Amino acid sequence: METVVSGIRSTGNLHLGNYYGAIQNFVKMQDEYKCYFFIADLHSLTTHPTPANLHGAVKQVLVEYLAAGIDPEKATIYVQSDVPEIAELYLYLNMNAYLGELERSTSFKDKVRANPDNVNAGLLTYPVLMAADIIIHKATKVPVGKDQEQHLEMARTFGNRFNRLYNKEYFPEPYAFTFSENLVKIPGLDGKGKMGKSEGEGNAIFLADTPEAIRKKVMRAVTDSGPTEENQAKPQEIQNLFDLMKVVSAPDTYTHFDSLYNNMSIRYGDLKKQLAEDMIIATAPIREKINDIANDAPYLRQVARYGAAKARESAQKTIREVREIIGFRNF
């Protein structure tokens, strides 16, 4: 089976965008590929979380991965920092990653503009650590969004550079991978772009949100004053709500409200109430599992240790071979 690697930063709760855009496909992938799904706590250090927040965020993602259906018997679920070989490969790759190419990274430039007082070396070498995450398992398929494709291209660059430097075809080239033919883009509730944790508390519906929280967030979603002519194009903030409804509601529900919009008789309050209830129903099975798993400390410990052992078995083999290729020898 081909190897798939994907990670998610441990920066809090997973939301509908994570679930429908990625995790739902992960659950299907685990039956067809050799999957490594990790929680990127080392990456999260660029924003300096407190020790308590760091551990709590890692636990939350682990719980929600499991609640969403990722099976630790089928896929390898692990915490990035539990596999020290990743940090070792990161060091070796850094020796052949150059300042100019790292500074040209679009995400680095974006982060510098957004946080000019926190331009740390970890941000600069973020693509190198991401490359280490991927190639340590010799992955060939990486499920990434458009915003991560440049990082994946850099991972290929670093792997190929290692191969050329040591004249050995060791690391295979990883490529972006879309498991599903239909890419699902989940918009946020702020009327702008995609759903995300960094866009503000009210923008995202989290998998762990209570029904009350979901209703409150959806009712605050941005709308306009309503259509002024029949069959007019929907502005983005309204289209976002319909796109969300397309994902969580029954087709006839979507058609009903679309017709109301087209004949100018829509009441946004009714649309939001329906959308909120459908979101509550869609997330109910996961929410119940989140509550059960979060309180089962022995099970979480078992999953984390089992995943770390499986991930390290793969990573240790790579590091042994990489050290030999580089020229490290024991006396």
Coordinates of N, CA and C in Angstrom, one line a residue, residues 224 227 229-236 238-239 261-262:
D224 N -27.4 39.8 4.4 CA -27.7 41.1 3.9 C -29.2 41.5 4.1
P227 N -32.8 39.6 -1.1 CA -32.7 39.8 -2.6 C -33.7 41.0 -3.0
E229 N -34.3 41.3 -6.5 CA -35.0 40.9 -7.8 C -34.9 39.4 -7.8
E230 N -35.8 38.8 -8.6 CA -35.9 37.3 -8.7 C -34.7 36.7 -9.3
N231 N -34.3 35.6 -8.8 CA -33.2 34.8 -9.4 C -31.8 35.6 -9.5
Q232 N -31.7 36.5 -8.6 CA -30.4 37.3 -8.6 C -29.3 36.4 -8.0
A233 N -28.1 36.7 -8.4 CA -26.9 36.0 -7.8 C -26.8 36.3 -6.3
K234 N -26.4 35.3 -5.6 CA -26.3 35.5 -4.1 C -24.9 36.1 -3.8
P235 N -24.9 37.1 -3.0 CA -23.6 37.7 -2.5 C -22.9 36.6 -1.7
Q236 N -21.6 36.8 -1.5 CA -20.8 35.8 -0.8 C -21.3 35.3 0.5
I238 N -24.2 35.2 1.7 CA -25.4 34.4 1.6 C -25.1 33.1 0.9
Q239 N -24.2 33.1 -0.1 CA -23.8 31.9 -0.7 C -23.1 31.0 0.3
Y261 N -35.3 32.0 -1.9 CA -34.4 33.1 -2.2 C -34.7 33.6 -3.6
N262 N -34.9 32.7 -4.5 CA -35.1 33.1 -5.9 C -36.4 33.8 -6.2

